Tab-separated table of C-alpha atoms and ligand atoms in Angstrom:
chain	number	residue	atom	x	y	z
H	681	UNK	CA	27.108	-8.831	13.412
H	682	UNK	CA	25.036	-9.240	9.793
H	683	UNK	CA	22.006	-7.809	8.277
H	684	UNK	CA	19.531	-10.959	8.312
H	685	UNK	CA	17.022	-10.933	5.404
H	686	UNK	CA	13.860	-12.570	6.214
H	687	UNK	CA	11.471	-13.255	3.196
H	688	UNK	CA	10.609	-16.440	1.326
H	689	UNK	CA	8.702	-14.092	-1.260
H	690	UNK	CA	11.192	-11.985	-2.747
H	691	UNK	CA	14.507	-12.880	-5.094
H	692	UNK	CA	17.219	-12.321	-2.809
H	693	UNK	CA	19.826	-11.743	-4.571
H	694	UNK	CA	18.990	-8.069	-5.994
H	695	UNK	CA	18.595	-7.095	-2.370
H	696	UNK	CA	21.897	-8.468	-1.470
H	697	UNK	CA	23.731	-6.853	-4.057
H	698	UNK	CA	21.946	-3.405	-3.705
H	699	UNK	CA	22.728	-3.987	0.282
H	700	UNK	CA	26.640	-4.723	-0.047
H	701	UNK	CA	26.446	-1.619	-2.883
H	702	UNK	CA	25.440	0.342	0.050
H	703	UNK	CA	27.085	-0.739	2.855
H	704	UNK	CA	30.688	-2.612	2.130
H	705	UNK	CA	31.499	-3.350	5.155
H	706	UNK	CA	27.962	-4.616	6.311
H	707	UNK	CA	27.862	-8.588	6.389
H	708	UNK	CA	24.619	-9.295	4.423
H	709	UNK	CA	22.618	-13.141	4.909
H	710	UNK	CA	19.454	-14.955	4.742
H	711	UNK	CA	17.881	-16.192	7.781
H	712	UNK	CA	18.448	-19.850	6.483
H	713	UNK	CA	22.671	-19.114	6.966
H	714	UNK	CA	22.874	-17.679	10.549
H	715	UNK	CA	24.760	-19.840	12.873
H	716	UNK	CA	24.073	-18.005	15.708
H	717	UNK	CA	20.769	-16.401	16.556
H	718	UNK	CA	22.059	-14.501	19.718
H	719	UNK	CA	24.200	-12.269	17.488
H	720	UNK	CA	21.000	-10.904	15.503
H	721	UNK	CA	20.062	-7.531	15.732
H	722	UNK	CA	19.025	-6.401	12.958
H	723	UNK	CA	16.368	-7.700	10.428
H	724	UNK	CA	15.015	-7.006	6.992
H	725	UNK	CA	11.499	-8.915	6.578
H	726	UNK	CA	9.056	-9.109	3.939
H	727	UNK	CA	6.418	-11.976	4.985
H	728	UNK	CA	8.770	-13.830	6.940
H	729	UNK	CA	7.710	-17.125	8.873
H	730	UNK	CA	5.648	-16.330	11.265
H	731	UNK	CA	6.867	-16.808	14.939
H	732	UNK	CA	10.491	-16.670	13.928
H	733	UNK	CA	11.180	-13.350	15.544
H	734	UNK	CA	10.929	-15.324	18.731
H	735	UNK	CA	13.975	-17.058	18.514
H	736	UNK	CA	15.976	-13.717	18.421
H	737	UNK	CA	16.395	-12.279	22.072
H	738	UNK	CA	19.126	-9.425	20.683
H	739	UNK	CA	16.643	-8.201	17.749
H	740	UNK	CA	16.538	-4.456	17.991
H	741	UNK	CA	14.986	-4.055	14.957
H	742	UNK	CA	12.961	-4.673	12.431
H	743	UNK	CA	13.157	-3.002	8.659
H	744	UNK	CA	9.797	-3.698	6.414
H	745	UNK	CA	11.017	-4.277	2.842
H	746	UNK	CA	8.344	-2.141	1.861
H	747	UNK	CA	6.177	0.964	2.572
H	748	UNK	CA	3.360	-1.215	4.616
H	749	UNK	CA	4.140	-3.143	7.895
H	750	UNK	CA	0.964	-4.708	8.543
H	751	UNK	CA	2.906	-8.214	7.460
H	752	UNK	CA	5.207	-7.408	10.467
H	753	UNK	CA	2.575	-6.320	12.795
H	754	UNK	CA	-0.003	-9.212	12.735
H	755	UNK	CA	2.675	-11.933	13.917
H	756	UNK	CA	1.889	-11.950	17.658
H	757	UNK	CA	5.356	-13.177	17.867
H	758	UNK	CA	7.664	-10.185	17.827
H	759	UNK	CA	9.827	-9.609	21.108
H	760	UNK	CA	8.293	-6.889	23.192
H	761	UNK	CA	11.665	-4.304	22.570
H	762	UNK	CA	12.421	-4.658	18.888
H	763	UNK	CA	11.758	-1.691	16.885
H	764	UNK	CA	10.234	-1.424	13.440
H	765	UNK	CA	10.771	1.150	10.748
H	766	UNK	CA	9.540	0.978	7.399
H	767	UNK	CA	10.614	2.132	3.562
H	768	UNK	CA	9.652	5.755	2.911
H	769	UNK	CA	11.220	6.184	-0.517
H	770	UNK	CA	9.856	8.675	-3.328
H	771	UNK	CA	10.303	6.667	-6.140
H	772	UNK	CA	8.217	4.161	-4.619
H	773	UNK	CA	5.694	6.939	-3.471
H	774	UNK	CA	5.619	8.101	-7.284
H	775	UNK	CA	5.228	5.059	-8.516
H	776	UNK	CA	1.758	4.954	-6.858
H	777	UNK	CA	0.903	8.299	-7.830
H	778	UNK	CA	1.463	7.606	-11.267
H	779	UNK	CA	-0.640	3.886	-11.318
H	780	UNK	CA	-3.155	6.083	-9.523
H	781	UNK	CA	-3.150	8.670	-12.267
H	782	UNK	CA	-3.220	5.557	-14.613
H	783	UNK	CA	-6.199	3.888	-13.558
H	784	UNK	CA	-8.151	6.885	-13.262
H	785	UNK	CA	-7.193	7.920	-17.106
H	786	UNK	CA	-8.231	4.384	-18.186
H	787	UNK	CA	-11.820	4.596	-16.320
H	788	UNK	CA	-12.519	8.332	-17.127
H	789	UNK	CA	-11.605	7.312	-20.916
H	790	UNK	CA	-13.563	3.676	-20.939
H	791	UNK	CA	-10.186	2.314	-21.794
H	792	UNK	CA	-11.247	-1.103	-20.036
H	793	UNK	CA	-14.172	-0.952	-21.911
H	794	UNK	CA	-12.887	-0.895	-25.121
H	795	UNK	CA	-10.710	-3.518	-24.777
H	796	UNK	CA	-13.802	-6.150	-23.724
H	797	UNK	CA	-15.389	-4.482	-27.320
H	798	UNK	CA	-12.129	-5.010	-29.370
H	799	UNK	CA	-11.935	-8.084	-28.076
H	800	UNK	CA	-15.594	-8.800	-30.072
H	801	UNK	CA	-14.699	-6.836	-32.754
H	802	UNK	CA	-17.095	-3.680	-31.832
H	803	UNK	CA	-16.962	-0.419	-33.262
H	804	UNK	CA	-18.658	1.828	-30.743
H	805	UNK	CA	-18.066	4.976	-28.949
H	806	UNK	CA	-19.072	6.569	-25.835
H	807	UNK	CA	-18.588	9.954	-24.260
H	808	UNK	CA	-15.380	10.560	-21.708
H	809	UNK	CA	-14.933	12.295	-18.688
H	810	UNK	CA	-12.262	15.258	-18.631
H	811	UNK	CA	-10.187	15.815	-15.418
H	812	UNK	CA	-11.932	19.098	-14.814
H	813	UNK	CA	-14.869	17.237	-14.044
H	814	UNK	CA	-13.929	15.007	-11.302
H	815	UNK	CA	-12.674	15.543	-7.460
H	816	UNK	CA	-10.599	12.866	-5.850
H	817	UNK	CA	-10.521	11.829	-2.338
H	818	UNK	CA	-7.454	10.209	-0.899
H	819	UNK	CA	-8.147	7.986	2.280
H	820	UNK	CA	-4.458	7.984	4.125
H	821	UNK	CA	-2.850	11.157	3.638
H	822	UNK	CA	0.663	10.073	5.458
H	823	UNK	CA	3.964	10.766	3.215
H	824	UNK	CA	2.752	8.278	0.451
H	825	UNK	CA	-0.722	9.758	0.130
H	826	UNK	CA	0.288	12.877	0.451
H	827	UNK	CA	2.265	12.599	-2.359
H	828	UNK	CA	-0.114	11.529	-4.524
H	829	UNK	CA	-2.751	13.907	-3.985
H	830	UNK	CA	-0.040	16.857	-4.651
H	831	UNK	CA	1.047	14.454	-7.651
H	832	UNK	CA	-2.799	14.284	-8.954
H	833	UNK	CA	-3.652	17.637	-8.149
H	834	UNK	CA	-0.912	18.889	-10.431
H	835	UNK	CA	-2.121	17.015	-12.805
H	836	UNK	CA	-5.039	19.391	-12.886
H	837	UNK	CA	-7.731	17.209	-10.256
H	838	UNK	CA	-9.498	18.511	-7.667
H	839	UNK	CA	-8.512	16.959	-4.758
H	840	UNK	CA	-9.411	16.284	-0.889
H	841	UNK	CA	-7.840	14.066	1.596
H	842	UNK	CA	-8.997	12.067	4.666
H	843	UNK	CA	-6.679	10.924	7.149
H	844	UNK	CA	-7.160	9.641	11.195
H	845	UNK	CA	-5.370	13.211	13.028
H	846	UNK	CA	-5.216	16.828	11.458
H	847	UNK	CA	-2.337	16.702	9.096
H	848	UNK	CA	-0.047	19.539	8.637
H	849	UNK	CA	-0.697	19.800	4.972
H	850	UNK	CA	-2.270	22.530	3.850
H	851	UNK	CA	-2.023	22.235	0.038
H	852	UNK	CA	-5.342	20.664	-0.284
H	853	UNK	CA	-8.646	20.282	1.163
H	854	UNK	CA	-8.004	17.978	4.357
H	855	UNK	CA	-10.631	15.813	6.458
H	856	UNK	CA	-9.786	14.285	9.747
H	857	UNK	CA	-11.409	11.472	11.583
H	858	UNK	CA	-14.885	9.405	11.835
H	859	UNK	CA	-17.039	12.494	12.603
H	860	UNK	CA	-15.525	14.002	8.800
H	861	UNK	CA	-15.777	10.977	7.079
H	862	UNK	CA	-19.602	11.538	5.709
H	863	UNK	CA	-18.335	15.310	4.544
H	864	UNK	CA	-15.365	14.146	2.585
H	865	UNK	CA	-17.026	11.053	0.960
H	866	UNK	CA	-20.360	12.502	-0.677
H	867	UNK	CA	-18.272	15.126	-2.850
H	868	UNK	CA	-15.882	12.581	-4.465
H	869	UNK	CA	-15.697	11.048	-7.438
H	870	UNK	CA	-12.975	8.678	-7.238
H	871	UNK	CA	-11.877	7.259	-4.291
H	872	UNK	CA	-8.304	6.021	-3.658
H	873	UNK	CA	-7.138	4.237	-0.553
H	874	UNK	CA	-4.031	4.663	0.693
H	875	UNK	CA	-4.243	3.498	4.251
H	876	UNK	CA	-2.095	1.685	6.488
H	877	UNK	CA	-3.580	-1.746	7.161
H	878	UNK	CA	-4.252	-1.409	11.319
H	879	UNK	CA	-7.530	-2.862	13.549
H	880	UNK	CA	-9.281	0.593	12.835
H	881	UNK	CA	-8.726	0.518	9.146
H	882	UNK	CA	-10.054	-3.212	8.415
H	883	UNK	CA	-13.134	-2.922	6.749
H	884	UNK	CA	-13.077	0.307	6.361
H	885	UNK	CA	-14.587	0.376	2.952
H	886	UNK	CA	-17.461	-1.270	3.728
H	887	UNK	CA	-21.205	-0.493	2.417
H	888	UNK	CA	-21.957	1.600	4.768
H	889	UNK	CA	-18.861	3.720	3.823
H	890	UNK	CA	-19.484	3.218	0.166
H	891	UNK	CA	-23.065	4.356	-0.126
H	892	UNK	CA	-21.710	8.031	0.910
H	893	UNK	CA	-20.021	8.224	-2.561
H	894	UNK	CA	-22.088	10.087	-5.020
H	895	UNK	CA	-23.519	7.839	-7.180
H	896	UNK	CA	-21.516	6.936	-10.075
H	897	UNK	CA	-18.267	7.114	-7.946
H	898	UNK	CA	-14.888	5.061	-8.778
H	899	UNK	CA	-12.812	2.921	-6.702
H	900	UNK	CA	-9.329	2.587	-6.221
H	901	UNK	CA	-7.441	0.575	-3.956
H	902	UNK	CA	-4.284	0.599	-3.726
H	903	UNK	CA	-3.709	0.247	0.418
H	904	UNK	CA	-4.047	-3.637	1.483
H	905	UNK	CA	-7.043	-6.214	0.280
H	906	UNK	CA	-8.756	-6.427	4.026
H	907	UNK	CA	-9.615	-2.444	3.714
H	908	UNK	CA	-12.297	-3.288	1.754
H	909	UNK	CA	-15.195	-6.203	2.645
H	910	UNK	CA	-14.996	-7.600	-0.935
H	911	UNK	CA	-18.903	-8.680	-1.249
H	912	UNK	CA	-20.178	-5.064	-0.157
H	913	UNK	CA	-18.121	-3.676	-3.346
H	914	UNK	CA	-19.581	-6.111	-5.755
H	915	UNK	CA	-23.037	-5.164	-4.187
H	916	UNK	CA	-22.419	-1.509	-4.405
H	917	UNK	CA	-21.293	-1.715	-8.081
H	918	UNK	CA	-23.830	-4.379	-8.968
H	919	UNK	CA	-27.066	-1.726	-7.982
H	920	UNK	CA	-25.142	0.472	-9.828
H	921	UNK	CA	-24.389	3.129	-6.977
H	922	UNK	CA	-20.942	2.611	-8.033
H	923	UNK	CA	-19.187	2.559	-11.414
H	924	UNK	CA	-16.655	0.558	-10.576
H	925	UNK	CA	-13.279	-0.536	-8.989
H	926	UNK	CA	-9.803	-0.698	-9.547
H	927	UNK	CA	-7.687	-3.487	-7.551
H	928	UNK	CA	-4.521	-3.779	-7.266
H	929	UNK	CA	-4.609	-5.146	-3.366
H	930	UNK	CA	-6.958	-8.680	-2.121
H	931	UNK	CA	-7.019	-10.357	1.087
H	932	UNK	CA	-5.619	-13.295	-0.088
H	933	UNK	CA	-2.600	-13.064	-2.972
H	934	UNK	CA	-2.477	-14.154	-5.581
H	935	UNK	CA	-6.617	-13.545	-6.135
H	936	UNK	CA	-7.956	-17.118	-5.546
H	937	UNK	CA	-9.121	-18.726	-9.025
H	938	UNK	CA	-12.860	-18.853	-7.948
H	939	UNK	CA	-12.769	-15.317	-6.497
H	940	UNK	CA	-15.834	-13.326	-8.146
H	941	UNK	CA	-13.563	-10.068	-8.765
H	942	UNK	CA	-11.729	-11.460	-11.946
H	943	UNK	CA	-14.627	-12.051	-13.961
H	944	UNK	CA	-16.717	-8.993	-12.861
H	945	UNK	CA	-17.301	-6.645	-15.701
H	946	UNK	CA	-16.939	-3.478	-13.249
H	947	UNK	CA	-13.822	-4.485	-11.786
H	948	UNK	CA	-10.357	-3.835	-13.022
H	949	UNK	CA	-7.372	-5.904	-11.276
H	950	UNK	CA	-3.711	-5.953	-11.198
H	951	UNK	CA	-1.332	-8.101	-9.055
H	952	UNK	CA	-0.101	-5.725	-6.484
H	953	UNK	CA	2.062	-3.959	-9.045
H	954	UNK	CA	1.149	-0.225	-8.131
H	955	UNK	CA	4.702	0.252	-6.565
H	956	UNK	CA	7.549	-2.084	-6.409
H	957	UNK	CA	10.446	-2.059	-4.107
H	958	UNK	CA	13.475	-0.956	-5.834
H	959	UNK	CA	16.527	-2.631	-3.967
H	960	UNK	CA	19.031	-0.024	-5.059
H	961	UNK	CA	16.345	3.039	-4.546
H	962	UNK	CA	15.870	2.076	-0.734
H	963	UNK	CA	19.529	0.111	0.694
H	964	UNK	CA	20.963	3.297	1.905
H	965	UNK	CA	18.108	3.779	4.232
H	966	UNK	CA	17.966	0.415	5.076
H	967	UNK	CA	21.946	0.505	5.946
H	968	UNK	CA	21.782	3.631	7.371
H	969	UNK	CA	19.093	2.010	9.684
H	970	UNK	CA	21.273	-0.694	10.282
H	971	UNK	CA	23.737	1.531	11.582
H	972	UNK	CA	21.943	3.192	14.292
H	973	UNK	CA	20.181	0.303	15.580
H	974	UNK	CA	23.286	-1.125	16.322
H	975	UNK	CA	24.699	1.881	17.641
H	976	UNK	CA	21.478	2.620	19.664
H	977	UNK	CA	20.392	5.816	17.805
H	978	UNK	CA	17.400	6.956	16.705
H	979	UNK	CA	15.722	5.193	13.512
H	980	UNK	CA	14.436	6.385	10.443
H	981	UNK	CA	10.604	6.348	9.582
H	982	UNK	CA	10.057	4.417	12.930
H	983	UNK	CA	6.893	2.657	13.329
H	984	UNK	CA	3.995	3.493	16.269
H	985	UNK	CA	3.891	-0.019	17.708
H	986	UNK	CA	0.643	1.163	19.030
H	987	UNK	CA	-0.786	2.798	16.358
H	988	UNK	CA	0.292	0.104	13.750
H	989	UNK	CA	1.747	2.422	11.320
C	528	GLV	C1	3.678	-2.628	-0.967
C	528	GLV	O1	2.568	-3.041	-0.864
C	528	GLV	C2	4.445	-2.068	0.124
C	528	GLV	O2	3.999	-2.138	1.269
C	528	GLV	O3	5.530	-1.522	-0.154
């Protein structure tokens, strides 16, 4: 029995390491070595080939590499009774609170712009925005966005949430589903997705969502590059009902050459660097998931099939 990486995307080797760190006795591989696809129960995927899943009648489960799943979920292909759990780890969850915290800084202090005028060699100052000043809404409040809005609001922001269902949190103003939406949008200031990518959730950030910010509102998305409908943003910050964005997610990675977001003065990307997996940080879970799959006992941070998330 072996723990069957499936990922063309990431270096292996760090993962395999980290893995046999974490469980010594736990026969580690990549999908390209197994010699017998019958024996396969468990599998650790990060955009694997699609359709592969198939050709693995004994897969119990499935273990993102990451937080999000939505790479797992959209392959039509996966057999009917394999489970999937994902990474809930609080380094990676602070890593986004603190590239949150950084982009937010670098718009409410022009930093961006400043760099465009040093670039041109212009001496020219503008007035700032202080962190009393602003409220920010976080759109996903499961354990990642959670974290960041007690991470932010720490920091000294005012801070609401929106999620899909009620939350149990309590530590912060909390909206919950479509009929809160409107409330929870006009009184923001900067907007940060955190969403699970699911049917619902596509397209959520469209113009008709956007034109509830207050004018002059901020951006941020750090959830997947489909939440938002790309040419509604550029529209919304182009009539100038909205400052700007920060990127850090697109629908199609890496950002295509011609795409209109890397030369658009308003926008500010990264390449998906807000949080990255750290193999050491999350192989216990993933062995310890390993474990009870095999053993047919209940997973950690199990996925609704259903619900997408
Ligand atoms: C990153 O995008 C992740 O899902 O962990």
């Amino acid at each position: 029995m072996s723990l069957v990486i499936f990922s063309n995307v990431h270096k292996i080797q760090p993962w395999i390491d980290a893995l046999k760190d974490a469980g010594p006795d736990v026969e580690v591989i990549s999908y390209e070595q197994i010699q017998d696809r019958e024996k396969v129960q468990f599998a650790l995927a990060w955009n694997h080939p699609k359709g592969i899943f198939k050709n693995y009648p004994n897969l119990k489960c499935i273990s993102s590499m990451g937080a999000g799943v939505d790479h797992i979920m959209n392959d039509p292909d996966i057999p009917g009774q394999t489970k999937i759990v994902r990474i809930i780890d609080p380094l990676l969850s602070q890593d986004l609170a603190e590239f949150a915290l950084s982009l937010i800084m670098s718009h409410m202090r022009g930093l961006g712009k400043y760099f465009h005028l040093q670039n041109k060699k212009v001496w020219k100052k503008s007035m700032y925005k202080r962190i009393a000043d602003l409220k920010v809404g976080i759109m996903g409040t499961g354990a990642i966005g959670n974290h960041v809005a007690l991470f932010l609001q720490s920091c000294g922001f005012s801070v609401a949430g929106w999620g899909k269902n009620p939350g149990k949190h309590t530590e912060y103003r909390r909206f919950h589903g479509y009929d809160q939406l409107d409330e929870f949008l006009c009184n923001i200031n900067i907007l940060i997705c955190l969403l699970p990518l699911t049917p619902e959730t596509e397209g959520i950030l469209d113009k008709h969502t956007l034109q509830k910010l207050p004018q002059g509102a901020y951006v941020i998305n750090l959830g997947r590059g489909l939440h938002i409908i790309d040419q509604d943003l550029i529209e919304m910050i182009d009539k100038g009902h909205l400052a700007g964005a920060g990127l850090d997610v697109f629908e199609h990675e890496p950002l295509p050459a011609e795409h209109p977001f890397w030369s658009h003065p308003g926008i500010q990307i990264t390449p998906h660097v807000a949080s990255l997996t750290t193999p050491a940080s999350v192989a216990p879970q993933i062995i310890e998931n390993y474990r009870r799959a095999v053993n047919d006992q209940d997973l950690l941070n199990l996925v609704n099939r259903d619900q997408g998330y």
